[in-house]
């Protein structure tokens, strides 16, 4: 079966609407479509529409939200819901990114409500999981990842589960310049796949994130357990990102 690769750019709190338009122009000038690859962009909410407009006739380029609130509308000042993100052009959303969990105090139960809200609005959820350094060093990586999977996805039926992409992002690797080795990532990816397979998902899609760069992308993608990557810092420059997503492409 042909390997399908997904490259996801998490811009975090960077690139407003004006910069997003320029970014997309540069990216599109440098990236030609490659079969079996898709590229997803997660801009800040205020740039969703600008980014989505710039890729609207390209089905291999998707735009998504970095976070959503689970209620569709109402008196929730500052929140963005899944239906509103979809209206702005989002086709996907991150859920449970480690910065949401650790800086904004998001819980496993919050992630459960967000995954459900995303699916209800037709957004493809990308559930982020991963352990801290202390959890890794005390041998709890798998327990933490399983708890996060169960917290967000426990009890969900197989058809819905199959629509969820998982991003394994060890917290100690995010923005630190210290990536997980391809072998370390693969070991966790296998466990994630096993967790999903036990619940009826035959072909889970699992991305790796954490200090992915032009220096390590080839080695990471050489590991067949990786279905792609979720990238922060190295996605902010459109020329670098265009080069990164074409790694190994013919
Ligand atoms: P960096 O690529 O900057 O380490 O960030 C990873 C990340 O958090 C992507 O969601």
mmCIF file of C-alpha atoms and ligand atoms in Angstrom:
data_model
loop_
_atom_site.group_PDB
_atom_site.id
_atom_site.type_symbol
_atom_site.label_atom_id
_atom_site.label_comp_id
_atom_site.label_asym_id
_atom_site.label_seq_id
_atom_site.Cartn_x
_atom_site.Cartn_y
_atom_site.Cartn_z
ATOM 1 C CA UNK A 1 0.000 0.000 0.000
ATOM 2 C CA UNK A 2 1.336 3.448 -0.884
ATOM 3 C CA UNK A 3 2.454 5.439 2.095
ATOM 4 C CA UNK A 4 0.422 8.581 2.663
ATOM 5 C CA UNK A 5 2.335 11.371 4.391
ATOM 6 C CA UNK A 6 0.843 14.309 6.224
ATOM 7 C CA UNK A 7 2.827 17.424 7.109
ATOM 8 C CA UNK A 8 1.168 19.702 9.635
ATOM 9 C CA UNK A 9 2.359 23.219 10.442
ATOM 10 C CA UNK A 10 1.377 24.599 13.837
ATOM 11 C CA UNK A 11 2.049 28.320 13.664
ATOM 12 C CA UNK A 12 1.141 28.796 17.335
ATOM 13 C CA UNK A 13 0.982 32.517 18.198
ATOM 14 C CA UNK A 14 2.637 33.740 14.994
ATOM 15 C CA UNK A 15 1.542 35.118 11.617
ATOM 16 C CA UNK A 16 -1.479 37.414 11.528
ATOM 17 C CA UNK A 17 -3.764 37.633 8.481
ATOM 18 C CA UNK A 18 -1.454 39.886 6.449
ATOM 19 C CA UNK A 19 1.587 37.699 7.089
ATOM 20 C CA UNK A 20 -0.482 34.574 6.494
ATOM 21 C CA UNK A 21 -1.351 35.735 2.968
ATOM 22 C CA UNK A 22 2.281 36.474 2.119
ATOM 23 C CA UNK A 23 3.371 33.184 3.662
ATOM 24 C CA UNK A 24 0.911 31.219 1.531
ATOM 25 C CA UNK A 25 1.999 32.980 -1.644
ATOM 26 C CA UNK A 26 5.618 32.070 -0.988
ATOM 27 C CA UNK A 27 4.765 28.534 0.031
ATOM 28 C CA UNK A 28 2.651 27.901 -3.043
ATOM 29 C CA UNK A 29 5.336 29.294 -5.320
ATOM 30 C CA UNK A 30 7.786 26.788 -3.865
ATOM 31 C CA UNK A 31 5.618 23.736 -3.389
ATOM 32 C CA UNK A 32 4.172 21.750 -6.217
ATOM 33 C CA UNK A 33 1.591 19.092 -5.446
ATOM 34 C CA UNK A 34 2.994 15.685 -4.612
ATOM 35 C CA UNK A 35 0.902 12.547 -4.809
ATOM 36 C CA UNK A 36 0.334 10.865 -1.448
ATOM 37 C CA UNK A 37 1.277 13.937 0.561
ATOM 38 C CA UNK A 38 -0.942 16.514 2.140
ATOM 39 C CA UNK A 39 -0.006 19.649 3.987
ATOM 40 C CA UNK A 40 -2.072 21.083 6.830
ATOM 41 C CA UNK A 41 -1.696 24.566 8.275
ATOM 42 C CA UNK A 42 -2.838 25.563 11.750
ATOM 43 C CA UNK A 43 -2.768 29.383 11.901
ATOM 44 C CA UNK A 44 -4.002 31.475 14.837
ATOM 45 C CA UNK A 45 -7.801 31.851 14.729
ATOM 46 C CA UNK A 46 -7.619 35.407 13.374
ATOM 47 C CA UNK A 47 -5.679 34.154 10.323
ATOM 48 C CA UNK A 48 -7.849 31.132 9.534
ATOM 49 C CA UNK A 49 -9.886 32.813 6.848
ATOM 50 C CA UNK A 50 -6.905 34.414 5.114
ATOM 51 C CA UNK A 51 -5.016 31.118 5.081
ATOM 52 C CA UNK A 52 -8.077 29.141 3.952
ATOM 53 C CA UNK A 53 -8.761 31.574 1.098
ATOM 54 C CA UNK A 54 -5.217 31.088 -0.138
ATOM 55 C CA UNK A 55 -5.641 27.314 -0.543
ATOM 56 C CA UNK A 56 -9.309 27.034 -1.400
ATOM 57 C CA UNK A 57 -8.920 25.317 -4.791
ATOM 58 C CA UNK A 58 -6.255 22.875 -3.530
ATOM 59 C CA UNK A 59 -7.525 19.673 -1.962
ATOM 60 C CA UNK A 60 -4.021 18.665 -0.829
ATOM 61 C CA UNK A 61 -3.626 21.811 1.299
ATOM 62 C CA UNK A 62 -5.813 22.110 4.401
ATOM 63 C CA UNK A 63 -6.240 24.759 7.022
ATOM 64 C CA UNK A 64 -7.263 23.987 10.599
ATOM 65 C CA UNK A 65 -7.804 25.602 13.985
ATOM 66 C CA UNK A 66 -5.255 25.309 16.790
ATOM 67 C CA UNK A 67 -7.985 24.871 19.362
ATOM 68 C CA UNK A 68 -11.752 24.969 19.617
ATOM 69 C CA UNK A 69 -14.240 25.324 22.426
ATOM 70 C CA UNK A 70 -16.812 22.530 22.687
ATOM 71 C CA UNK A 71 -19.952 24.675 22.805
ATOM 72 C CA UNK A 72 -21.121 25.701 19.320
ATOM 73 C CA UNK A 73 -22.138 29.242 20.326
ATOM 74 C CA UNK A 74 -23.244 31.354 23.261
ATOM 75 C CA UNK A 75 -21.878 33.599 25.988
ATOM 76 C CA UNK A 76 -18.275 32.313 25.982
ATOM 77 C CA UNK A 77 -16.155 35.408 25.549
ATOM 78 C CA UNK A 78 -12.938 34.797 23.670
ATOM 79 C CA UNK A 79 -13.786 31.282 22.540
ATOM 80 C CA UNK A 80 -13.913 29.938 18.979
ATOM 81 C CA UNK A 81 -16.239 27.024 18.301
ATOM 82 C CA UNK A 82 -15.904 24.215 15.781
ATOM 83 C CA UNK A 83 -18.778 25.450 13.562
ATOM 84 C CA UNK A 84 -17.352 28.995 13.512
ATOM 85 C CA UNK A 85 -13.864 27.711 12.675
ATOM 86 C CA UNK A 86 -15.421 25.628 9.890
ATOM 87 C CA UNK A 87 -17.225 28.693 8.580
ATOM 88 C CA UNK A 88 -13.867 30.509 8.429
ATOM 89 C CA UNK A 89 -12.497 27.681 6.286
ATOM 90 C CA UNK A 90 -11.072 25.191 8.785
ATOM 91 C CA UNK A 91 -11.284 21.511 7.896
ATOM 92 C CA UNK A 92 -9.425 20.243 10.954
ATOM 93 C CA UNK A 93 -8.483 21.208 14.469
ATOM 94 C CA UNK A 94 -5.735 20.409 16.930
ATOM 95 C CA UNK A 95 -7.016 19.183 20.283
ATOM 96 C CA UNK A 96 -5.058 18.911 23.520
ATOM 97 C CA UNK A 97 -1.794 20.406 22.328
ATOM 98 C CA UNK A 98 0.702 20.301 25.177
ATOM 99 C CA UNK A 99 0.665 24.109 25.380
ATOM 100 C CA UNK A 100 -3.098 23.994 25.860
ATOM 101 C CA UNK A 101 -2.698 21.355 28.552
ATOM 102 C CA UNK A 102 0.279 22.863 30.390
ATOM 103 C CA UNK A 103 -0.167 26.618 29.949
ATOM 104 C CA UNK A 104 -3.960 26.863 29.777
ATOM 105 C CA UNK A 105 -4.799 23.982 32.104
ATOM 106 C CA UNK A 106 -6.751 21.891 29.623
ATOM 107 C CA UNK A 107 -7.824 18.533 31.058
ATOM 108 C CA UNK A 108 -8.386 15.119 29.493
ATOM 109 C CA UNK A 109 -12.099 15.702 29.918
ATOM 110 C CA UNK A 110 -11.835 18.984 27.987
ATOM 111 C CA UNK A 111 -10.111 17.115 25.159
ATOM 112 C CA UNK A 112 -12.950 14.567 25.108
ATOM 113 C CA UNK A 113 -15.530 17.326 24.642
ATOM 114 C CA UNK A 114 -13.420 19.049 22.002
ATOM 115 C CA UNK A 115 -12.883 15.906 19.927
ATOM 116 C CA UNK A 116 -16.642 15.255 20.005
ATOM 117 C CA UNK A 117 -17.410 18.879 19.054
ATOM 118 C CA UNK A 118 -14.917 18.761 16.184
ATOM 119 C CA UNK A 119 -16.433 15.581 14.749
ATOM 120 C CA UNK A 120 -19.957 16.959 15.129
ATOM 121 C CA UNK A 121 -18.960 20.025 13.082
ATOM 122 C CA UNK A 122 -17.166 17.989 10.406
ATOM 123 C CA UNK A 123 -13.655 19.018 11.460
ATOM 124 C CA UNK A 124 -10.944 16.354 11.466
ATOM 125 C CA UNK A 125 -9.493 16.241 14.991
ATOM 126 C CA UNK A 126 -5.745 15.946 15.533
ATOM 127 C CA UNK A 127 -5.406 14.784 19.135
ATOM 128 C CA UNK A 128 -2.027 15.654 20.638
ATOM 129 C CA UNK A 129 -0.597 13.392 23.326
ATOM 130 C CA UNK A 130 2.795 13.154 25.001
ATOM 131 C CA UNK A 131 4.673 12.885 28.241
ATOM 132 C CA UNK A 132 6.799 15.381 30.180
ATOM 133 C CA UNK A 133 10.478 14.741 30.843
ATOM 134 C CA UNK A 134 9.756 13.759 34.454
ATOM 135 C CA UNK A 135 7.106 11.295 33.291
ATOM 136 C CA UNK A 136 9.507 9.787 30.752
ATOM 137 C CA UNK A 137 12.360 9.517 33.225
ATOM 138 C CA UNK A 138 10.139 7.809 35.770
ATOM 139 C CA UNK A 139 9.042 5.241 33.170
ATOM 140 C CA UNK A 140 5.490 6.503 32.808
ATOM 141 C CA UNK A 141 5.432 7.462 29.129
ATOM 142 C CA UNK A 142 3.054 4.759 28.023
ATOM 143 C CA UNK A 143 0.750 5.173 31.002
ATOM 144 C CA UNK A 144 0.463 8.919 30.352
ATOM 145 C CA UNK A 145 -0.200 8.489 26.643
ATOM 146 C CA UNK A 146 -2.790 5.777 27.315
ATOM 147 C CA UNK A 147 -4.485 7.994 29.898
ATOM 148 C CA UNK A 148 -4.639 10.857 27.378
ATOM 149 C CA UNK A 149 -6.017 8.533 24.675
ATOM 150 C CA UNK A 150 -8.611 7.073 27.020
ATOM 151 C CA UNK A 151 -9.535 10.498 28.371
ATOM 152 C CA UNK A 152 -10.205 11.954 24.933
ATOM 153 C CA UNK A 153 -11.391 8.908 22.994
ATOM 154 C CA UNK A 154 -12.607 6.310 25.499
ATOM 155 C CA UNK A 155 -16.049 4.967 24.626
ATOM 156 C CA UNK A 156 -16.065 6.453 21.124
ATOM 157 C CA UNK A 157 -17.194 4.095 18.363
ATOM 158 C CA UNK A 158 -14.731 2.779 15.790
ATOM 159 C CA UNK A 159 -16.154 4.777 12.869
ATOM 160 C CA UNK A 160 -15.588 8.041 14.737
ATOM 161 C CA UNK A 161 -12.227 6.942 16.119
ATOM 162 C CA UNK A 162 -11.030 6.246 12.590
ATOM 163 C CA UNK A 163 -11.448 9.951 11.782
ATOM 164 C CA UNK A 164 -9.040 11.056 14.503
ATOM 165 C CA UNK A 165 -5.377 11.687 13.717
ATOM 166 C CA UNK A 166 -3.028 11.293 16.683
ATOM 167 C CA UNK A 167 0.035 13.496 17.086
ATOM 168 C CA UNK A 168 2.611 12.090 19.478
ATOM 169 C CA UNK A 169 4.442 15.128 20.813
ATOM 170 C CA UNK A 170 6.684 14.453 23.825
ATOM 171 C CA UNK A 171 6.600 17.661 25.872
ATOM 172 C CA UNK A 172 10.391 17.610 26.411
ATOM 173 C CA UNK A 173 10.922 17.677 22.641
ATOM 174 C CA UNK A 174 8.705 20.673 21.868
ATOM 175 C CA UNK A 175 10.674 23.797 21.039
ATOM 176 C CA UNK A 176 13.796 22.434 22.726
ATOM 177 C CA UNK A 177 15.872 21.371 19.734
ATOM 178 C CA UNK A 178 15.888 17.874 21.218
ATOM 179 C CA UNK A 179 13.774 15.526 19.111
ATOM 180 C CA UNK A 180 12.792 11.981 20.029
ATOM 181 C CA UNK A 181 14.862 9.471 18.097
ATOM 182 C CA UNK A 182 12.969 7.809 15.250
ATOM 183 C CA UNK A 183 13.147 4.549 17.244
ATOM 184 C CA UNK A 184 11.763 6.130 20.419
ATOM 185 C CA UNK A 185 8.946 7.750 18.486
ATOM 186 C CA UNK A 186 8.219 4.491 16.653
ATOM 187 C CA UNK A 187 7.894 2.566 19.915
ATOM 188 C CA UNK A 188 5.185 4.936 21.158
ATOM 189 C CA UNK A 189 3.496 5.068 17.754
ATOM 190 C CA UNK A 190 3.175 1.279 17.839
ATOM 191 C CA UNK A 191 1.526 1.459 21.255
ATOM 192 C CA UNK A 192 -0.880 4.163 20.057
ATOM 193 C CA UNK A 193 -1.768 2.035 17.026
ATOM 194 C CA UNK A 194 -2.323 -0.971 19.272
ATOM 195 C CA UNK A 195 -4.631 1.084 21.530
ATOM 196 C CA UNK A 196 -6.689 2.154 18.523
ATOM 197 C CA UNK A 197 -6.606 -1.298 16.876
ATOM 198 C CA UNK A 198 -8.089 -2.785 20.054
ATOM 199 C CA UNK A 199 -11.025 -0.419 19.499
ATOM 200 C CA UNK A 200 -11.582 -1.282 15.874
ATOM 201 C CA UNK A 201 -9.320 1.145 14.003
ATOM 202 C CA UNK A 202 -7.476 -0.814 11.338
ATOM 203 C CA UNK A 203 -5.374 2.016 9.923
ATOM 204 C CA UNK A 204 -4.616 4.700 12.475
ATOM 205 C CA UNK A 205 -2.763 7.803 11.410
ATOM 206 C CA UNK A 206 -0.033 8.826 13.852
ATOM 207 C CA UNK A 207 2.181 11.896 13.407
ATOM 208 C CA UNK A 208 5.317 12.801 15.357
ATOM 209 C CA UNK A 209 5.971 16.312 16.673
ATOM 210 C CA UNK A 210 8.762 17.927 18.664
ATOM 211 C CA UNK A 211 11.767 19.822 17.258
ATOM 212 C CA UNK A 212 11.293 18.487 13.731
ATOM 213 C CA UNK A 213 13.605 20.390 11.387
ATOM 214 C CA UNK A 214 15.345 20.191 8.035
ATOM 215 C CA UNK A 215 18.212 18.473 9.864
ATOM 216 C CA UNK A 216 16.238 15.519 11.211
ATOM 217 C CA UNK A 217 13.181 15.163 8.946
ATOM 218 C CA UNK A 218 14.758 12.611 6.585
ATOM 219 C CA UNK A 219 15.814 10.342 9.451
ATOM 220 C CA UNK A 220 12.393 10.648 11.089
ATOM 221 C CA UNK A 221 10.496 9.848 7.890
ATOM 222 C CA UNK A 222 12.770 6.852 7.269
ATOM 223 C CA UNK A 223 10.896 5.286 10.195
ATOM 224 C CA UNK A 224 7.776 3.698 8.653
ATOM 225 C CA UNK A 225 5.794 4.080 11.890
ATOM 226 C CA UNK A 226 5.583 7.834 11.219
ATOM 227 C CA UNK A 227 2.667 8.867 9.012
ATOM 228 C CA UNK A 228 3.947 12.418 9.023
ATOM 229 C CA UNK A 229 4.921 15.237 11.330
ATOM 230 C CA UNK A 230 3.462 18.153 13.288
ATOM 231 C CA UNK A 231 5.902 21.034 13.244
ATOM 232 C CA UNK A 232 6.102 24.326 15.120
ATOM 233 C CA UNK A 233 9.245 26.447 14.737
ATOM 234 C CA UNK A 234 10.423 24.978 11.432
ATOM 235 C CA UNK A 235 7.055 25.705 9.806
ATOM 236 C CA UNK A 236 7.172 29.479 10.341
ATOM 237 C CA UNK A 237 9.346 30.276 7.353
ATOM 238 C CA UNK A 238 7.446 29.325 4.172
ATOM 239 C CA UNK A 239 10.602 28.516 2.178
ATOM 240 C CA UNK A 240 11.937 26.215 4.905
ATOM 241 C CA UNK A 241 8.533 24.596 5.277
ATOM 242 C CA UNK A 242 8.202 24.035 1.517
ATOM 243 C CA UNK A 243 11.595 22.329 1.528
ATOM 244 C CA UNK A 244 10.740 20.253 4.579
ATOM 245 C CA UNK A 245 7.456 18.939 3.183
ATOM 246 C CA UNK A 246 9.207 17.885 -0.030
ATOM 247 C CA UNK A 247 11.756 15.757 1.801
ATOM 248 C CA UNK A 248 12.302 12.545 -0.125
ATOM 249 C CA UNK A 249 9.680 13.429 -2.748
ATOM 250 C CA UNK A 250 10.435 12.588 -6.335
HETATM 251 P P1 LIG B 1 8.437 22.622 17.594
HETATM 252 O O1 LIG B 1 8.472 22.006 16.217
HETATM 253 O O2 LIG B 1 8.730 24.091 17.602
HETATM 254 O O3 LIG B 1 9.265 21.816 18.560
HETATM 255 O O4 LIG B 1 6.923 22.510 18.099
HETATM 256 C C1 LIG B 1 6.293 21.284 18.016
HETATM 257 C C2 LIG B 1 4.851 21.479 18.265
HETATM 258 O O5 LIG B 1 4.432 21.789 19.365
HETATM 259 C C3 LIG B 1 3.937 21.330 17.124
HETATM 260 O O6 LIG B 1 2.613 21.296 17.542
#
